[in-house]
Coordinates of C-alpha atoms in Angstrom, one line a residue:
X88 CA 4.6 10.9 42.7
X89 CA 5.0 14.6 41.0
X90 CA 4.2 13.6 37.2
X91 CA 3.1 16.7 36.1
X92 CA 1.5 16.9 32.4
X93 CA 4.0 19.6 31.8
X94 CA 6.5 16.6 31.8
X95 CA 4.7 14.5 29.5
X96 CA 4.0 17.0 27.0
X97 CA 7.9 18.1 26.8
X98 CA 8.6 14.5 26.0
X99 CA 6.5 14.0 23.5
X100 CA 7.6 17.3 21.7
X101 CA 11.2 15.8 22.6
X102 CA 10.2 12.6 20.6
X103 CA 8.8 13.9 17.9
X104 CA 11.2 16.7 16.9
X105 CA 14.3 14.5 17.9
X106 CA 15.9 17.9 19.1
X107 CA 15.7 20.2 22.3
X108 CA 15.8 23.1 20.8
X109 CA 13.3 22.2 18.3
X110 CA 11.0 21.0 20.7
X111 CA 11.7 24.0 22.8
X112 CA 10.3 26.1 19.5
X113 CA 6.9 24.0 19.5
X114 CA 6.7 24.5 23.2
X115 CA 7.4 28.3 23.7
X116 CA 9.9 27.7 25.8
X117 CA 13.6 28.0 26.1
X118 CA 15.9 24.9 25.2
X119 CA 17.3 24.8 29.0
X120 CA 13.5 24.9 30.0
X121 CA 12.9 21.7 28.2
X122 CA 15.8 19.9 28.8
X123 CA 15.0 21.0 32.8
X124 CA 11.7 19.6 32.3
X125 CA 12.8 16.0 30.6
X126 CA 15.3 15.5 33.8
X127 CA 12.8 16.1 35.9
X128 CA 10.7 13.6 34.7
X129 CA 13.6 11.1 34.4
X130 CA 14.0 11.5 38.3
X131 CA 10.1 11.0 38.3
X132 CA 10.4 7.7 36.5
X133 CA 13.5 6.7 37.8
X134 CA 15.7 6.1 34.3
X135 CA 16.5 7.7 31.7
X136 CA 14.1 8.8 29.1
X137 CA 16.2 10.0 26.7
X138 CA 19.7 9.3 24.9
X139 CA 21.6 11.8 22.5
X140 CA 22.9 10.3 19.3
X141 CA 24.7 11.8 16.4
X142 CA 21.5 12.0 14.2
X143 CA 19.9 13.9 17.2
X144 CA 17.8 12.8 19.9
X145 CA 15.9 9.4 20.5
X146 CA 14.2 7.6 23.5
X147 CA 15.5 4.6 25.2
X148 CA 12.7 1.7 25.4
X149 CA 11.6 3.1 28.6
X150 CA 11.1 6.5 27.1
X151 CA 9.1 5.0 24.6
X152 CA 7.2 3.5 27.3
X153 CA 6.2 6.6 29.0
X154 CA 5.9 8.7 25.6
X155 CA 3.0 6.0 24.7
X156 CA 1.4 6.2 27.6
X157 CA 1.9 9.8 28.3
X158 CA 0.2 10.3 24.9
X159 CA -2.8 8.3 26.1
X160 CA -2.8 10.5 29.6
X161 CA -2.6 14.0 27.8
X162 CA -5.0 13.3 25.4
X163 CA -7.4 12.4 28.0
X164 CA -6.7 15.2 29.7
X165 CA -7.9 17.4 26.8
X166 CA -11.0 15.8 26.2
X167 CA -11.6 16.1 29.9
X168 CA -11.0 20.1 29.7
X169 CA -13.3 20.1 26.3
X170 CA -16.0 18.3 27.7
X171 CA -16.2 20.1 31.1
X172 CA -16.1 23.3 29.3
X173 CA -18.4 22.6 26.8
X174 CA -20.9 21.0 29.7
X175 CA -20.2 24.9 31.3
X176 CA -21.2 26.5 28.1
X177 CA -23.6 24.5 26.3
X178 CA -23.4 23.4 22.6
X179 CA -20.0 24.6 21.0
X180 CA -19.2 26.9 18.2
X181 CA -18.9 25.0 14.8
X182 CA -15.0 25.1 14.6
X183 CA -14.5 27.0 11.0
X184 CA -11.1 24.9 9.6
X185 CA -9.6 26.3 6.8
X186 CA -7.9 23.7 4.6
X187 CA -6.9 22.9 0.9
X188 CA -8.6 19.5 -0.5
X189 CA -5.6 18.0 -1.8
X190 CA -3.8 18.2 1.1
X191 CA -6.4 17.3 3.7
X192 CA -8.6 14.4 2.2
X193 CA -6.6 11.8 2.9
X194 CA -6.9 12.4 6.8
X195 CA -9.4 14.9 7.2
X196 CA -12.9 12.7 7.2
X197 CA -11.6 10.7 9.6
X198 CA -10.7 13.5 11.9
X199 CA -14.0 14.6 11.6
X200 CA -15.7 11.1 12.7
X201 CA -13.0 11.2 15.5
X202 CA -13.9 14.1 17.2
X203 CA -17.7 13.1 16.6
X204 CA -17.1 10.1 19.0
X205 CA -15.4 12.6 21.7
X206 CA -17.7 15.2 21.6
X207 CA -21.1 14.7 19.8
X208 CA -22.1 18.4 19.6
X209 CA -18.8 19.1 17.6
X210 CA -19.4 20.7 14.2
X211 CA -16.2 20.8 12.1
X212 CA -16.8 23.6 9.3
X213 CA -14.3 23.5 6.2
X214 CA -13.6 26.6 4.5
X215 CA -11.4 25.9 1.4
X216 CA -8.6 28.5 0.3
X217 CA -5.9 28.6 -2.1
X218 CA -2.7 30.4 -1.3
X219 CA -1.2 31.4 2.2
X220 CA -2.1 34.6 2.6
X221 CA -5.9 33.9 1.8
X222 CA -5.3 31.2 4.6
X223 CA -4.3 33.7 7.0
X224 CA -6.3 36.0 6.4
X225 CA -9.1 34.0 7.2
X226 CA -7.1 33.8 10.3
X227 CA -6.6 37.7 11.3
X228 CA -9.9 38.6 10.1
X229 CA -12.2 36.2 12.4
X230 CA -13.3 34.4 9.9
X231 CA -11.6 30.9 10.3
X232 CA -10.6 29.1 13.8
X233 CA -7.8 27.5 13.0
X234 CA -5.9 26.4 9.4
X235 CA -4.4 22.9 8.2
X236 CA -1.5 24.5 6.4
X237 CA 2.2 23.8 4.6
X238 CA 5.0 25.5 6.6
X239 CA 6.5 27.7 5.9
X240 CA 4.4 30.7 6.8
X241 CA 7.0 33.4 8.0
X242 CA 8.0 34.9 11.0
X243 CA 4.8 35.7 12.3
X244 CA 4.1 35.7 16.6
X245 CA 0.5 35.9 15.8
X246 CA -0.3 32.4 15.6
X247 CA 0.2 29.1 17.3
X248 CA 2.0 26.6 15.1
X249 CA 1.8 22.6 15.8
X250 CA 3.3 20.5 12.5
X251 CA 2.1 17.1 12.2
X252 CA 3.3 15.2 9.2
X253 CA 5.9 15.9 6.3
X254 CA 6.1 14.7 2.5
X255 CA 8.1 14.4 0.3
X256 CA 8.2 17.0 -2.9
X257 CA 7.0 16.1 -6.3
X258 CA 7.5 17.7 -9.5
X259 CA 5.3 17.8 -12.4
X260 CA 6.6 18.0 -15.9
X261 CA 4.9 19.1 -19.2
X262 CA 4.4 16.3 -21.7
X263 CA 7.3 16.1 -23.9
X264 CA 9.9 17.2 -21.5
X265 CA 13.1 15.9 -21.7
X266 CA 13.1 14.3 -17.9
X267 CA 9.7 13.1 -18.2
X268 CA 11.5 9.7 -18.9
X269 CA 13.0 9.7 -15.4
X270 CA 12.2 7.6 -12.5
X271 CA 13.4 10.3 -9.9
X272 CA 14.5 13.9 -10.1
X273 CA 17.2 15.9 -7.9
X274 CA 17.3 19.5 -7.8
X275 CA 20.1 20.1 -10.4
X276 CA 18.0 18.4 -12.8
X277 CA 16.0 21.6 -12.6
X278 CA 18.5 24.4 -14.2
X279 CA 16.9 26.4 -16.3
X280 CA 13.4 24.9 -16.0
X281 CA 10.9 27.6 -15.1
X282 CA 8.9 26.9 -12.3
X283 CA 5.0 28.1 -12.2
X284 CA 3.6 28.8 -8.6
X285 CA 2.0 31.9 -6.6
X286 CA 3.7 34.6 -5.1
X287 CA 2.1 37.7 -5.0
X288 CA 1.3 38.4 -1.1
X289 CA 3.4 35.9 0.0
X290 CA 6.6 36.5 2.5
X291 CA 9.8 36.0 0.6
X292 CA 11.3 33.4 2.2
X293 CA 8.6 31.3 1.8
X294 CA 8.7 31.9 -1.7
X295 CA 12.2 30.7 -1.9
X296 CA 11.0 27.6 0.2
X297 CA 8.5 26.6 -2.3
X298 CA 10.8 27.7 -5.7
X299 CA 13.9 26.3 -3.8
X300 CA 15.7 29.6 -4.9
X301 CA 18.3 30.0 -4.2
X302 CA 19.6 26.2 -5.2
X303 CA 22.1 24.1 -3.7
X304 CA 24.7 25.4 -6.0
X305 CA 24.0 29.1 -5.7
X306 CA 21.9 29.4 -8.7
X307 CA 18.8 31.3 -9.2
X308 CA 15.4 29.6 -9.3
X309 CA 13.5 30.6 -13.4
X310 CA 10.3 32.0 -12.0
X311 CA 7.7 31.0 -14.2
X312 CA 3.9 32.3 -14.7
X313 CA 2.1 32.7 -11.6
X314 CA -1.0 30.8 -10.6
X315 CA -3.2 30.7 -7.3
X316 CA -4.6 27.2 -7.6
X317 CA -3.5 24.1 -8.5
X318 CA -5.7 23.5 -11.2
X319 CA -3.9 27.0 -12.6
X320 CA -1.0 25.8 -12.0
X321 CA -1.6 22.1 -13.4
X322 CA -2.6 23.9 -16.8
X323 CA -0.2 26.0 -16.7
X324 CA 2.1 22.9 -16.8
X325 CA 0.6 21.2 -18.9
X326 CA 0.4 24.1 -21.8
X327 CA 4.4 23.9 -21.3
X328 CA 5.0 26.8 -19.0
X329 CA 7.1 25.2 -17.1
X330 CA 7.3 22.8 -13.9
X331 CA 5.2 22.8 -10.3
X332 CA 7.0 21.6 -7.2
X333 CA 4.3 20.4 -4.5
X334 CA 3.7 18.1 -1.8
X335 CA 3.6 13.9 -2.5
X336 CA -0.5 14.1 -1.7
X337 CA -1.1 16.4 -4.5
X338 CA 0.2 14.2 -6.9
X339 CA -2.6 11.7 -5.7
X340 CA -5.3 14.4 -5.4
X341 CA -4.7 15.5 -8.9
X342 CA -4.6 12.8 -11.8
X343 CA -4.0 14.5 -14.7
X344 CA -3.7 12.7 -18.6
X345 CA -0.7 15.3 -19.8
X346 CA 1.7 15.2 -16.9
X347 CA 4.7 13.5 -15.2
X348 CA 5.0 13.5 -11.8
X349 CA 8.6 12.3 -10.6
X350 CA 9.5 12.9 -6.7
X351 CA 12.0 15.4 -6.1
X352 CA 14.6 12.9 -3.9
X353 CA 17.2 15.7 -2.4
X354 CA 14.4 18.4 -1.6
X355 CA 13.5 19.6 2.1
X356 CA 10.0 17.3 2.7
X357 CA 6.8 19.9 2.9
X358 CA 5.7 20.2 6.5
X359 CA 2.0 20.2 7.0
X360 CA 0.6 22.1 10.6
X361 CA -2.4 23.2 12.0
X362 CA -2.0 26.9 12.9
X363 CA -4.4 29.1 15.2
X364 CA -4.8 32.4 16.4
X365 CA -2.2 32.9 19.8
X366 CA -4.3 34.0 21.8
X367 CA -7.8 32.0 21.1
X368 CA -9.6 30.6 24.0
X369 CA -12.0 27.8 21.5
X370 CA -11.9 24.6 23.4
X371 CA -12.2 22.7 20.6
X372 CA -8.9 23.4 19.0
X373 CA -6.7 21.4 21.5
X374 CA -9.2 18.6 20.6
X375 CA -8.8 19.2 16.6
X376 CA -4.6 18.8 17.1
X377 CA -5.2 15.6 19.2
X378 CA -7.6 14.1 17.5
X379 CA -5.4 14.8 14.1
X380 CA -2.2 13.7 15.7
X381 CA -4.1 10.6 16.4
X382 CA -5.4 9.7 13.0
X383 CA -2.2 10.4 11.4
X384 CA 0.1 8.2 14.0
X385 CA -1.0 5.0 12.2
X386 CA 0.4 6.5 8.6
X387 CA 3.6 8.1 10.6
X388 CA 4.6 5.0 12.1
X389 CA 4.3 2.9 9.0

């Protein structure tokens, strides 16, 4: 029986991007590549694996079957490669993760114990940042392994991009505002509320991501004050400035006695990735996105 790794690891991009093409994106490969691959593994297994449907593309029971237990193969697999490297090269590196705390604590701990279990000499060291281009920096510069970061980032080759989760956005209002009262907000609700974030440094279409500008309509975003952390721009909000649009975990992270928080029900979801260098050679990294995509499974699936 040819079952090649390759195969498994198309399928599960497959699965969780519901799309060739996307998955061809994660992958570096071409879309005909992938969907090459996912027939050849359906002759492997004998049935199909995969079925198209109009909201995109989903596994029959047996694909589910063999995404499971494909997961269970590659990720042993890795730790295999990690552990007979590091058993070549003696105690590892600490890997130097940059990260932001409100975005990370609810899953980074137990990543941490995680990879403790499957390698004992791992050392996971958090260096905390604000913005994106401090977060790539970090990056370029050689002074940070790898990042847990909010897509986008631009269209930059340099680095290897893997998402793992997506939340919903959030807004925060100033005290006193006239939606405060609301039990849900849709991006309309927005015109001609100034919105406070950073910007300086930062490619422009990720600006527009995060200040959804331009809107739906064709309207222009109200650019606010600029801040570089969220306590900046929390205060910022809360001495009236205007709005902040971020991630559903902030809004846990942060508790705050002035503001409303009201989720943002027709926004594109935030998508959180770990990013690394293309061309880095650390062992350990491979181990950091499986041991992640592990711990965050259980919340996924819920």
């Amino acid at each position: 029986m040819d079952l090649s790794l390759r195969l498994l690891q198309a399928l599960e991009a497959v699965a969780a991007e519901g799309s060739m093409t996307r998955a061809a994106g994660v992958l570096n490969l071409t879309q005909q590549a992938v969907s090459g691959q996912i027939r050849q593994l359906e002759r492997v297994i004998g049935t199909p694996l995969v079925e198209r449907r109009s909201t995109g593309i989903e596994l029959t029971p047996a694909g589910e079957v063999v995404r499971k237990q494909g997961s269970a193969l590659l990720s042993a697999a890795r730790v295999m490669v990690t552990e007979a490297r590091l058993t070549a090269t003696g105690r590892p590196e600490p890997v130097r993760v940059v990260f932001k705390a409100q975005s990370t604590a609810h899953f980074m701990p137990a990543v941490e114990a995680a990879m403790r279990l499957e390698a004992p000499e791992a050392e996971i060291r958090p260096i905390a940042a604000h913005t994106l281009p401090d977060e790539l920096d970090a990056l370029v510069e050689g002074r940070a392994d790898a990042a847990f970061l909010w897509l986008p980032i631009g269209d930059d080759p340099r680095f290897t991009v893997h998402p793992l989760l997506d939340e919903e956005r959030w807004v925060a209002l100033p005290p006193g505002h006239p939606l405060e009262s609301r039990t849900e907000l849709r991006i309309a609700d927005l015109a001609g509320v100034p919105v406070v974030g950073p910007r300086d440094g930062m490619p422009r279409a990720v600006v527009d991501f995060w200040f959804i500008d331009p809107r739906p309509d064709g309207s222009r975003a109200v650019l606010g004050p600029q801040a570089r952390t969220p306590e900046e721009c929390l205060h910022l909000v809360a001495a009236g400035h205007g709005c902040w649009i971020a991630p559903a975990s902030t809004v846990t992270y942060f508790a705050h006695p002035r503001l409303t928080w009201l989720p943002l029900v027709d926004a594109e979801p935030n998508t959180l990735a770990l990013i690394w260098p293309r061309h880095s050679a650390n062992p350990m990294l491979h181990l950091l996105l499986d041991q992640t995509r592990r711990t965050l499974l259980p919340a996924a699936t819920n």
